Coordinates of C-alpha atoms in Angstrom, one line a residue:
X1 CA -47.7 -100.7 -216.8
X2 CA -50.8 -98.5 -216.3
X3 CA -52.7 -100.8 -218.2
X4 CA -52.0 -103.9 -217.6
X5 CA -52.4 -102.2 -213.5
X6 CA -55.9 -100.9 -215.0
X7 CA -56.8 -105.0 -216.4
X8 CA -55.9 -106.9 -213.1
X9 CA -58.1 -104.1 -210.8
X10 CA -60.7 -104.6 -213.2
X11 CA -59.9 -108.2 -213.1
X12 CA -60.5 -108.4 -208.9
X13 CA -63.4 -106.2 -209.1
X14 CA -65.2 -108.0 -211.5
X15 CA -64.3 -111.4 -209.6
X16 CA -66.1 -109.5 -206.4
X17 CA -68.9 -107.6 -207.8
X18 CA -72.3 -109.1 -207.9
X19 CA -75.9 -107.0 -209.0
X20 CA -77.6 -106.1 -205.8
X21 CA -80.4 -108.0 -206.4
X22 CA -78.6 -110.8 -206.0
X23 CA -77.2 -109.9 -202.7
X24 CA -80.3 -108.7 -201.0
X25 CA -81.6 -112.6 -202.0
X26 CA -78.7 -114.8 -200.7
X27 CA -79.9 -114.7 -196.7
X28 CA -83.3 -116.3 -196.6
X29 CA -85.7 -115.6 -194.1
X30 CA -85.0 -116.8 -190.8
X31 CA -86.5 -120.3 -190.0
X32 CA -87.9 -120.0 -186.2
X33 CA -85.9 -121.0 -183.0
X34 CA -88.3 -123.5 -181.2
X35 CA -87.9 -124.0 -177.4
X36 CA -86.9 -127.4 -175.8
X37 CA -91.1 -128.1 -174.8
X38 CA -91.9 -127.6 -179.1
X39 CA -89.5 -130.2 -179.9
X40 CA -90.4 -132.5 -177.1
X41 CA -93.9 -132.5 -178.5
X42 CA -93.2 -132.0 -182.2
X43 CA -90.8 -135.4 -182.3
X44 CA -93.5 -137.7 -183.1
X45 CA -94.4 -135.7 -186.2
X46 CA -90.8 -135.7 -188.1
X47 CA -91.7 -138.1 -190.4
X48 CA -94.9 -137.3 -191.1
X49 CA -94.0 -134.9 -194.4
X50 CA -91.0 -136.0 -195.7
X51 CA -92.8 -137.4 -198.8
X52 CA -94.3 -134.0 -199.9
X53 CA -90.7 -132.3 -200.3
X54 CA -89.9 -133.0 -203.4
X55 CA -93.3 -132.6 -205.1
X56 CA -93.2 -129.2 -203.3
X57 CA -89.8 -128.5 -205.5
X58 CA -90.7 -129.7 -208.8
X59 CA -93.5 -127.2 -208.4
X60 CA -91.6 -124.0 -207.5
X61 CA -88.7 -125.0 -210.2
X62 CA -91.9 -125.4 -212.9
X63 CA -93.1 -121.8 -211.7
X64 CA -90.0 -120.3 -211.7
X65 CA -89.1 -121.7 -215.7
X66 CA -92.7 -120.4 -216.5
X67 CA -91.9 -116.9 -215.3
X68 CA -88.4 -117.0 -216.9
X69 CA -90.2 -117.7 -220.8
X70 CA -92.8 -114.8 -220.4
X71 CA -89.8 -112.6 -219.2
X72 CA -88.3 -113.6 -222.7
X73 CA -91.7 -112.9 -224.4
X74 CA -91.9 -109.4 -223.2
X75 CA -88.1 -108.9 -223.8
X76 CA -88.9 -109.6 -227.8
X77 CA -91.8 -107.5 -228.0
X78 CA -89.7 -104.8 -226.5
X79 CA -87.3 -104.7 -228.9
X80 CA -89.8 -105.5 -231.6
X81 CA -90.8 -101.9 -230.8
X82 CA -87.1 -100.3 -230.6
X83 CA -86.5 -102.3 -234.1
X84 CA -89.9 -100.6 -235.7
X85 CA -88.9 -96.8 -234.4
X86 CA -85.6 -97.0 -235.9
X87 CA -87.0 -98.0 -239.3
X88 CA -89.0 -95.0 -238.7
X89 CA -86.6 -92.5 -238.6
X90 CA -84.5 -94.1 -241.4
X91 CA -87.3 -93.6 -243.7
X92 CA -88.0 -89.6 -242.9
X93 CA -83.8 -89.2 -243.6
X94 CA -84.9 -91.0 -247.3
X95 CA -88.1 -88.5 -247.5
X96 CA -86.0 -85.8 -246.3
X97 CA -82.8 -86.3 -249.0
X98 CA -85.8 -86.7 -251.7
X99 CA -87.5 -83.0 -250.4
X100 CA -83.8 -81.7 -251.1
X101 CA -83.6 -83.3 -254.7
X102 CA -86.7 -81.5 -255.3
X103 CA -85.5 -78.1 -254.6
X104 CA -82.6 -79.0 -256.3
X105 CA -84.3 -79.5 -259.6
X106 CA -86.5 -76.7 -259.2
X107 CA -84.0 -74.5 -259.5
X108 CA -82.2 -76.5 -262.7
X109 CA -85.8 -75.4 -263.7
X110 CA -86.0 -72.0 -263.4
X111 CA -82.1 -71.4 -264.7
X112 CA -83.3 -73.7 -268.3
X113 CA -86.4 -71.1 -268.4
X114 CA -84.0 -68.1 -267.8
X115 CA -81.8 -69.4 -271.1
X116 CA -85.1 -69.9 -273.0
X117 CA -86.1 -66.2 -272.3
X118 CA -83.0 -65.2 -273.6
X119 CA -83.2 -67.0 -276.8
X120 CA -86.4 -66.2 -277.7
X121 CA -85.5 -62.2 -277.3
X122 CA -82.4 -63.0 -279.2
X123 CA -84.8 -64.9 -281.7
X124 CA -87.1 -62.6 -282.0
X125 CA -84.9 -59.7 -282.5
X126 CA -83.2 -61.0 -285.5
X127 CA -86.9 -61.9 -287.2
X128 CA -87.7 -58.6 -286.9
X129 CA -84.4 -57.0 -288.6
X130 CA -85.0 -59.5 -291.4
X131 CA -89.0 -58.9 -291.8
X132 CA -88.1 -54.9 -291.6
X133 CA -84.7 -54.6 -293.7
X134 CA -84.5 -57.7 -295.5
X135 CA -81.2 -58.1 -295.1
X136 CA -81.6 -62.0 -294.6
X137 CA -83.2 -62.8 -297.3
X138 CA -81.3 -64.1 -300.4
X139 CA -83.7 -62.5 -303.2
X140 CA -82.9 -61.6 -306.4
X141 CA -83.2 -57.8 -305.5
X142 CA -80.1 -58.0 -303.6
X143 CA -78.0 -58.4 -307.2
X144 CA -79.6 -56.1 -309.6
X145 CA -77.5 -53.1 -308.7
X146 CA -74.4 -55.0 -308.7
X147 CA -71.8 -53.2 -310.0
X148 CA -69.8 -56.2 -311.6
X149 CA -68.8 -59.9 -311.0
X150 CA -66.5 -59.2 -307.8
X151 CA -69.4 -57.1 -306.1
X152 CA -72.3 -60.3 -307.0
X153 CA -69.5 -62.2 -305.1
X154 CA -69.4 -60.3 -302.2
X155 CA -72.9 -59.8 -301.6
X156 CA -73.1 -63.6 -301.9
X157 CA -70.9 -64.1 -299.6
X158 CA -72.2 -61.7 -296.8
X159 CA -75.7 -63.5 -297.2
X160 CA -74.2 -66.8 -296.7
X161 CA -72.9 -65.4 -293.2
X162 CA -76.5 -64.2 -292.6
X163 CA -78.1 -67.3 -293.8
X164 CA -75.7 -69.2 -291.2
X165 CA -76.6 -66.3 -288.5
X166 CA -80.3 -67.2 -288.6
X167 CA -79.7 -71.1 -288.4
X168 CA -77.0 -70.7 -285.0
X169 CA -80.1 -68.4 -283.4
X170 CA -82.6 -71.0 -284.6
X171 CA -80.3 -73.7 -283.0
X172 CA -79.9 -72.4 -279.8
X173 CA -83.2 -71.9 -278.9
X174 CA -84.5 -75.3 -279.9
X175 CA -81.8 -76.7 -277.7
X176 CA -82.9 -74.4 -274.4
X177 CA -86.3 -75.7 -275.1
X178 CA -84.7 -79.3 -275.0
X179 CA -82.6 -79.0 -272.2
X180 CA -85.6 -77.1 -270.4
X181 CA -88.0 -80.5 -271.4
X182 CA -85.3 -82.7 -269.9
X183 CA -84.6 -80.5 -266.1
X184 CA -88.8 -80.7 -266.3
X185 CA -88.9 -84.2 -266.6
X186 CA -86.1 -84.3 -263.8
X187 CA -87.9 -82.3 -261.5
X188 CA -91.0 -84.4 -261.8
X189 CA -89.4 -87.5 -261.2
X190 CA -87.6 -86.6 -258.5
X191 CA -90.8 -85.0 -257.2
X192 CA -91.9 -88.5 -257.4
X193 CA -89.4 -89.7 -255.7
X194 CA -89.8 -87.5 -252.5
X195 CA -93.4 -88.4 -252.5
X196 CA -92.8 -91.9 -252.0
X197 CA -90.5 -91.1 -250.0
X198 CA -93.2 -89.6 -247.7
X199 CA -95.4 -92.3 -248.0
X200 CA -93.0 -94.7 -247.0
X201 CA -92.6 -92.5 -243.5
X202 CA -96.4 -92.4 -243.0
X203 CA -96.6 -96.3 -243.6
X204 CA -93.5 -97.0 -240.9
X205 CA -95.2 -94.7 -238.3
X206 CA -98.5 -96.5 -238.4
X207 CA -96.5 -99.6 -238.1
X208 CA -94.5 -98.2 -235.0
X209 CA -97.7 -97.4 -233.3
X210 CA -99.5 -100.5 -234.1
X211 CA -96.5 -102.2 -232.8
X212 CA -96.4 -100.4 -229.4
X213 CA -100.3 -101.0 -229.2
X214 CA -99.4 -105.1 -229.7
X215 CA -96.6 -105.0 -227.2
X216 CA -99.2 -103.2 -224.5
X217 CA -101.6 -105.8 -225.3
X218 CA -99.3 -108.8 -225.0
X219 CA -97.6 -107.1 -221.9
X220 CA -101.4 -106.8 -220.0
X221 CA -102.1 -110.3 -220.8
X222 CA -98.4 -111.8 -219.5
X223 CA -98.4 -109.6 -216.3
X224 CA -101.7 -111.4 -215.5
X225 CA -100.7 -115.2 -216.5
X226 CA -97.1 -113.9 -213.9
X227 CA -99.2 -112.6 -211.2
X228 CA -100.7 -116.4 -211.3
X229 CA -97.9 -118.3 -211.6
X230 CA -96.3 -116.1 -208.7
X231 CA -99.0 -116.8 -206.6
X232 CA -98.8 -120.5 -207.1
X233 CA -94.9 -120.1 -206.7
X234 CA -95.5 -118.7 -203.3
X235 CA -98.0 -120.7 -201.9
X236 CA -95.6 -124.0 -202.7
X237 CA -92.6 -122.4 -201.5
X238 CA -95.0 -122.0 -197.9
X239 CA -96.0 -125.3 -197.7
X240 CA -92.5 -126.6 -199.1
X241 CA -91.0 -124.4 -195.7
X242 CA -93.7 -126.0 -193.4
X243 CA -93.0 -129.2 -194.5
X244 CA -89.2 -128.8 -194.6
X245 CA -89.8 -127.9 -191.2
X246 CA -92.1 -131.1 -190.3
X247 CA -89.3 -133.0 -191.5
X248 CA -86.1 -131.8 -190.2
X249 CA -88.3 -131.6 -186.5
X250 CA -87.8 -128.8 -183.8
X251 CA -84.6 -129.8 -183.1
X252 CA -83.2 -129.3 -186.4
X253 CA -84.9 -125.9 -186.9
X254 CA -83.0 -124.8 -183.8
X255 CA -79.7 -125.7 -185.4
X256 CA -80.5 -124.3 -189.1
X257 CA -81.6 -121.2 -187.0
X258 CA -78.2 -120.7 -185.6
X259 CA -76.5 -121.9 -189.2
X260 CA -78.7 -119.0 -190.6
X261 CA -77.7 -116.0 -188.1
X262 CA -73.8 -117.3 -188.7
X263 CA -74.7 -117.5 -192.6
X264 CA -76.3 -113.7 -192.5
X265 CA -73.8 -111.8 -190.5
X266 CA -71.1 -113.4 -192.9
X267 CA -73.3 -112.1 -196.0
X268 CA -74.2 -108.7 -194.5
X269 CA -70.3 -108.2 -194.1
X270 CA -69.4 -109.9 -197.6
X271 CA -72.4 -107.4 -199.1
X272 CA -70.8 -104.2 -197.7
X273 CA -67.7 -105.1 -199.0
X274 CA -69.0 -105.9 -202.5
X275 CA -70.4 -102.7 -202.5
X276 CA -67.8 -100.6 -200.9
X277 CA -65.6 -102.3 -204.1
X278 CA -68.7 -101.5 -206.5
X279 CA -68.9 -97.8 -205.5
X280 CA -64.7 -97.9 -205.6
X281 CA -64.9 -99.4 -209.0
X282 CA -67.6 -97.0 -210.3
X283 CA -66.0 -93.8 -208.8
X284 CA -62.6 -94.6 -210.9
X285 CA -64.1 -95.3 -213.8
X286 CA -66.3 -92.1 -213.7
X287 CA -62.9 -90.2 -212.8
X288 CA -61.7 -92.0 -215.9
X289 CA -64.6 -90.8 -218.0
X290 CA -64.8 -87.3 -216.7
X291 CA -61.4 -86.5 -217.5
X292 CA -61.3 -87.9 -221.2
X293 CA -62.9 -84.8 -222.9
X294 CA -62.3 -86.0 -226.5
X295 CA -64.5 -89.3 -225.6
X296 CA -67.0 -87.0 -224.6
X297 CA -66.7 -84.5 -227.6
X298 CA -67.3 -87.7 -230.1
X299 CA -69.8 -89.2 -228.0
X300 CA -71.6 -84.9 -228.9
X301 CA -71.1 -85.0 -232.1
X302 CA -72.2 -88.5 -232.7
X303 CA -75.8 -87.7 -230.7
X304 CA -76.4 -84.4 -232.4
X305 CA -76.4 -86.0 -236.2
X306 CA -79.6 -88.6 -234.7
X307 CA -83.1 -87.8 -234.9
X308 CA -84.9 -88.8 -230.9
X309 CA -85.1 -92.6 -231.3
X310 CA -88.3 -92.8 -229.4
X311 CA -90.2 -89.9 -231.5
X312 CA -93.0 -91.1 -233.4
X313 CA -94.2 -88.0 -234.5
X314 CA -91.4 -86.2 -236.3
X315 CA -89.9 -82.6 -234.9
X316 CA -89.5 -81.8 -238.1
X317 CA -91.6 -82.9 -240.8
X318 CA -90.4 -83.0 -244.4
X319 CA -92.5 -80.1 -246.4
X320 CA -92.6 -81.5 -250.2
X321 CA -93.5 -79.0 -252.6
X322 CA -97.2 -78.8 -254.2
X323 CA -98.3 -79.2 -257.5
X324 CA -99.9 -76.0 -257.9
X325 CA -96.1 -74.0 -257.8
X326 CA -94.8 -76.2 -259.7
X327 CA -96.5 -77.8 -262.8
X328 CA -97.9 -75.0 -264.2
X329 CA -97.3 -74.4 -268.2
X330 CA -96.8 -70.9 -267.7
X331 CA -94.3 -71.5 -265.3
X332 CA -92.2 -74.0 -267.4
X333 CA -92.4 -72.5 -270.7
X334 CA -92.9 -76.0 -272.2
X335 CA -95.9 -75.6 -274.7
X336 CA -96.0 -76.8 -277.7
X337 CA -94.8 -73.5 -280.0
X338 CA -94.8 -73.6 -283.6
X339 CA -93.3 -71.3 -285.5
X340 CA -94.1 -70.1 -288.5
X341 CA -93.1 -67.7 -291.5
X342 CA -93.9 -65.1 -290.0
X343 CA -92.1 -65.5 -286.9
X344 CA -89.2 -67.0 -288.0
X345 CA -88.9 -65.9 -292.1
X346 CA -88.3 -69.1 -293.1
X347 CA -90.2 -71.7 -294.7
X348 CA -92.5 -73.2 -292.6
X349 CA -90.2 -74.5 -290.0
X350 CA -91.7 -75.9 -287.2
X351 CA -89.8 -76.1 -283.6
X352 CA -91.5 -78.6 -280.7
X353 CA -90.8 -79.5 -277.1
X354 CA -90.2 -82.9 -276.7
X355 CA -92.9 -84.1 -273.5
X356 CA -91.3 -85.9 -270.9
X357 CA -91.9 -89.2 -269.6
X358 CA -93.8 -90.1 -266.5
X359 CA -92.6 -92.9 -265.1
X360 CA -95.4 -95.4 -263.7
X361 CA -95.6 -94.9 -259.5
X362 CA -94.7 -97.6 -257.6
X363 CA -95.7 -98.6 -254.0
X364 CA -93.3 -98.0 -251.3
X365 CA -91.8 -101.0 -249.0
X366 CA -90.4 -100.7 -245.9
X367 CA -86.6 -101.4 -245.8
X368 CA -84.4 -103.1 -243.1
X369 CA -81.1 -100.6 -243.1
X370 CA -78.1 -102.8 -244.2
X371 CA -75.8 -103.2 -241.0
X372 CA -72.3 -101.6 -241.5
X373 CA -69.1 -102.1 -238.9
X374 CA -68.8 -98.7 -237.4
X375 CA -65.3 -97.0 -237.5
X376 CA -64.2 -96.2 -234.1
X377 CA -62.1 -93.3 -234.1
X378 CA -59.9 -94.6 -231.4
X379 CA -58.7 -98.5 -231.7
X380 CA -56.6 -100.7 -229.9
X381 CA -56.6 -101.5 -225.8
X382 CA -57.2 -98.0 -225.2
X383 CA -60.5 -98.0 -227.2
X384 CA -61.5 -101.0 -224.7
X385 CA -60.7 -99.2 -221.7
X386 CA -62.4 -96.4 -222.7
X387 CA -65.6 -98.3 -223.8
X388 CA -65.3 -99.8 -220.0
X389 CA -64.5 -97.2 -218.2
X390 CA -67.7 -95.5 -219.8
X391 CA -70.0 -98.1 -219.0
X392 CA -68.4 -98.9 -215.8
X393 CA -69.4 -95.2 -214.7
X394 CA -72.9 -95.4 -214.9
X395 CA -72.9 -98.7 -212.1
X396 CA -75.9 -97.7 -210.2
X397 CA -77.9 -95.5 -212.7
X398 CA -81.6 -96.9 -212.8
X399 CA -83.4 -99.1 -215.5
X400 CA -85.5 -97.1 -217.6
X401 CA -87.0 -99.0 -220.9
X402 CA -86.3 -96.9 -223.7
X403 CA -83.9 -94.5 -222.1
X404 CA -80.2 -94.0 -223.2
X405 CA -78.2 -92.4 -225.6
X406 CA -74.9 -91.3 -226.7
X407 CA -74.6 -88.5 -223.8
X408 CA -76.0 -90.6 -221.1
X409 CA -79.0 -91.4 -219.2
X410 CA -82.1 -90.2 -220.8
X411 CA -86.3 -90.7 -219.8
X412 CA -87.5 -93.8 -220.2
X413 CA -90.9 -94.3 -222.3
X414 CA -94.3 -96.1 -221.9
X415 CA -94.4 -99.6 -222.6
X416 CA -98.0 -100.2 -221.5
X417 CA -97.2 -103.3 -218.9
X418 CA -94.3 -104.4 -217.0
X419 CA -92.1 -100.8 -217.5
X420 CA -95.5 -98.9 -216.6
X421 CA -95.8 -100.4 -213.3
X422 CA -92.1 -99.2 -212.3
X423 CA -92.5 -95.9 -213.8
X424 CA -89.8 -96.2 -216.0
X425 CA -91.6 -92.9 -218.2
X426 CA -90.9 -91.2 -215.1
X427 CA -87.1 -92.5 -214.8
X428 CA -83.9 -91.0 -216.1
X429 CA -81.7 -94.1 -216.9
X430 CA -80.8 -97.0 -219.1
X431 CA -82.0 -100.0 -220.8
X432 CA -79.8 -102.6 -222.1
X433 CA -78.8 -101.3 -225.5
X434 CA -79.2 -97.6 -224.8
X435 CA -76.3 -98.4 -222.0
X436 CA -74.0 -99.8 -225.1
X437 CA -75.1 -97.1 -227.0
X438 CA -73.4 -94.7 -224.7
X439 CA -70.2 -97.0 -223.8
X440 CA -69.3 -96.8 -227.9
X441 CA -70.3 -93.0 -228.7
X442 CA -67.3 -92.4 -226.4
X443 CA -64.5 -93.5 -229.4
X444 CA -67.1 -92.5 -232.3
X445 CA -68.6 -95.4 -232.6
X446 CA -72.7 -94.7 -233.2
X447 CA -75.2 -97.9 -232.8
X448 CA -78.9 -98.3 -233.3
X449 CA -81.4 -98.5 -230.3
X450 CA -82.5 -102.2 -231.0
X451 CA -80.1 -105.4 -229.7
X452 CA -80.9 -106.9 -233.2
X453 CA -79.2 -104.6 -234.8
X454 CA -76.4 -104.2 -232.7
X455 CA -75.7 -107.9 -233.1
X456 CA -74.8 -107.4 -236.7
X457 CA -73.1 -103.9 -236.3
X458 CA -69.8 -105.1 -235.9
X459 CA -67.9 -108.7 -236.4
X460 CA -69.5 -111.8 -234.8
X461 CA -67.2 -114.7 -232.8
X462 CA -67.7 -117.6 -231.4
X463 CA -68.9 -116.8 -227.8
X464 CA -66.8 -119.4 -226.1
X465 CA -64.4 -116.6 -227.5
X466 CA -65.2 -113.4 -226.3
X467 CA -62.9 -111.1 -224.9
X468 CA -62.7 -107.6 -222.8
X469 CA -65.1 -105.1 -224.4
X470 CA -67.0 -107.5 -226.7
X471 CA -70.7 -107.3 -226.8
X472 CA -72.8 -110.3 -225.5
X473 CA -76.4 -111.0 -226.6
X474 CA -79.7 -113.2 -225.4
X475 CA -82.6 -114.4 -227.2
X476 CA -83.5 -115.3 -230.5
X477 CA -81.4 -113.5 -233.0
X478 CA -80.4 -111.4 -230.5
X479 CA -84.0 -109.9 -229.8
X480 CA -83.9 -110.2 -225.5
X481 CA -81.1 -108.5 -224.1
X482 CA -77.5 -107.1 -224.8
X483 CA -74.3 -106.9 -222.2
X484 CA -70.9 -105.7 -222.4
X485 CA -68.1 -108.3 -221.3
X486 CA -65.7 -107.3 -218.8
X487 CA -63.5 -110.6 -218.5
X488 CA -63.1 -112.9 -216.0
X489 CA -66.7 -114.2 -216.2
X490 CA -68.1 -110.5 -215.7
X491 CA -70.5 -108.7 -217.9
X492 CA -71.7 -105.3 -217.4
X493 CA -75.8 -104.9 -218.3
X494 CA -78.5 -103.4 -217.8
X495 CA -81.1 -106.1 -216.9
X496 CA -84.6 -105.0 -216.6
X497 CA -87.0 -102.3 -215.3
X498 CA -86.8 -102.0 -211.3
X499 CA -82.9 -102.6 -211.1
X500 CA -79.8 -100.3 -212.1
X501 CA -76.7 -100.7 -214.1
X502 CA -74.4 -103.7 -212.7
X503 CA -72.1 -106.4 -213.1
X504 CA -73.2 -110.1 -213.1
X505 CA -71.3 -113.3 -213.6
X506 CA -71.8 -113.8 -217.0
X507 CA -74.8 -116.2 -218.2
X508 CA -74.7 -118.8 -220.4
X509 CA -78.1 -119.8 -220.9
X510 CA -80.0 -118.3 -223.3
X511 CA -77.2 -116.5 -225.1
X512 CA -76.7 -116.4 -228.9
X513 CA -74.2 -118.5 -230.9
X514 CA -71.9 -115.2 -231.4
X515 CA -70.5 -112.5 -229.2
X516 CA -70.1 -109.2 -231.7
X517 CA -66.4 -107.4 -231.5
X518 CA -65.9 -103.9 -232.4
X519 CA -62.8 -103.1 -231.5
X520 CA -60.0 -105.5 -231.6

């Protein structure tokens, strides 16, 4: 019962609420109230204009589609930018695991030269007993005070044992030199491995900054070409009101003057009751969201195991061990030792390290990490309403670009352009996917600060059929903008630097083929 009560309020909230922008923009200015002498002398001039209206719209409609493609331009660029800082930080985690596997080895490392130590004492212990009492060596001497047949036998026997004494010693220090060779060769390649590792790190980091640099370019160059088209936009949306005006005559301006006072008293009181129901809505969802602890817990734990998505120079650098503690022949124990007769009192045996294999270095490429469907850690219509009820909490919080993550609002970052100019660097708030970043942390879901990737973080369907807590997307493979659908024609977004957090009627231009589902 509570939930299908919690479905239908959502359901006549979302049917009322609008994004304040919209609202503020649905009175127009007023037109003026001529007196009866201006129409009396204006009546000759009606006609005068009427063939200059519709050039005077195809004008402001060609402005207006301009303005909406470079608002898609800088929307890509954007996420361009999110896209390359994520990479970034996927990278240091594979220079990072590499640095581990290096310590790792090292100390395989040390342990094989620890055995080897202990052989060679053992070793050289027994080559001195037999150099001194020559009880390992099977001569002749060892017979001639035999006392009969059964004591020849016995001696024989005993220097059989010693014979096979000496070879087990020999043995097991040839095979701690061998297993020492193999951990060294280990060590180096992983070694290798962290190096590239690191390299890799360096690489994305120049490419994250070169990005940001592009973005600032293209963003100082669009702002300019909007400024113009704006200014065109408004100097035909003048003359189309003075010709409008010409047109319809005095008279008619007189009556669309009272229409418009009747039209904006009736949209000042729709307005405050769309937001009275807005502030409602947003109060019992926070209420909601406040009270569920556990959402809040995963939502923690979930932020805590992600490096900052909008460092590019790393907190913590990975520290990769240098050459000079580590390859050192002394250290390793690995030279070629030959032994000899003396050393060993046999003939002429020879014991070698086998040298391990470099293998050839290859150069590091970037990788795209391969999208997985999260595992929520709540499911079913409860999951939903929690993933609402977050969202629908933060109504009202500003735009910042960049800002968001799994505990809430965070400080926007510089974008060079557009985000600049509204200070979002200076704002604590939300941009589009950093708001569904923090709707999904609530049931344990974690997602990447880039719409791109979100679209293929969970399973895709057919947008004409999306449902209650699916996640909607704009632009080229996703690359524009991300919302969360409500039902009943409602999304939930954050749209763009200088608004807040709302809920629009859903759009359908512009949006991808598939609306992405993560909990069913």
């Amino acid at each position: 019962m509570r939930l299908a009560q919690l479905v239908i309020g959502f359901g006549v909230v979302g049917s009322l609420i609008v994004g304040t922008p919209a609202m503020s923009s649905a009175v127009p200015p007023p037109p003026p109230n001529p007196s009866d002498s201006d129409i009396a002398a204006a009546d000759s001039q009606v006609s005068s204009s009427v063939g200059t209206v519709s050039a005077l719209i195809n004008q402001v409609a060609s402005a207006n589609e301009q303005l909406s493609a470079l608002d898609n331009e800088v929307a890509i660029k954007r996420e361009d930018v999110n896209k390359t800082l994520v990479d970034l930080q996927n990278a240091r985690g594979a220079a990072d695991s590499a640095a581990q596997a290096v310590g790792v080895t090292k100390q395989a490392l040390k342990d094989a030269s620890a055995q080897i130590e202990v052989a060679q004492t053992d070793f050289d212990k027994y080559a001195r007993s037999s150099y001194v009492k020559g009880t390992n060596t099977a001569s002749i001497s060892s017979f001639l005070d035999a006392k009969g047949p059964g004591d020849v036998l016995d001696r024989a026997q005993v220097l059989k044992l010693l014979a096979n004494t000496q070879s087990t010693v020999l043995d097991g220090l040839q095979r701690a030199r061998t297993e020492q060779a193999n951990k060294d060769s280990a060590t180096r390649q992983a070694k290798q491995q962290a190096d590239a590792a690191a390299e890799v790190a360096a690489q994305l980091k120049d490419l994250a900054e070169q990005a940001i640099q592009i973005a600032r370019n293209a963003l100082d160059q669009q702002v300019a070409k909007k400024a113009s088209i704006e200014a065109e936009r408004n100097s035909a949306q003048a003359q189309l009101d003075a010709a409008r005006n010409a047109v319809a005559g005095l008279q008619g301006q007189r009556q669309a003057y009272a229409t418009w006072d009747e039209q904006r008293r009736a949209e000042e009181a729709h307005q405050a009751a769309l937001e009275a129901a807005a502030k409602e809505a947003a109060a019992q969802a926070a209420a909601r969201a406040a009270a569920d602890q556990a959402a809040k817990d995963r939502a923690a734990a979930l932020a805590a195991a992600q490096r900052p998505h909008t460092a590019v120079e790393d907190p913590t650098p990975t520290v990769i061990p240098d050459d000079d503690d580590t390859w050192t022949d002394e250290e390793t124990g690995t030279d070629e030792e030959t032994g000899t007769d003396e050393e060993t009192g046999t003939d002429e045996e020879t014991v070698t390290t086998p040298k391990p294999t470099t293998p050839k270095p290859t150069t590091p490429k970037p990788t795209t990490p391969k999208p997985t469907t999260p595992k929520p850690s709540v499911t079913g219509s409860a999951a939903i309403e929690s993933i609402i009820d977050r969202g629908m909490s933060q109504l009202g919080v500003q735009y910042a670009w960049g800002g968001g993550d799994e505990n809430g609002p965070t400080r926007g970052i510089r974008d060079g352009g557009v985000a600049d100019s509204y200070g979002d660097f200076n704002k604590v708030g939300f941009d589009c996917s950093g708001l569904m970043i923090y709707a999904f942390a609530g049931i344990g879901i974690s997602l990447p600060h880039y719409t791109g990737y979100q679209y293929t973080a969970g399973t895709q369907v057919p947008s004409s059929e999306m449902k209650r807590g699916d996640m909607i997307f704009y632009g080229p493979n996703a690359s524009q903008h991300v919302a969360l659908y409500l039902g009943n024609g409602q999304m939930l977004e954050a749209p763009q630097s200088g608004s807040s957090v709302m809920v629009s009627p859903v759009r359908w231009g512009g949006m991808t083929p598939y609306a992405v589902r993560l909990v069913s």
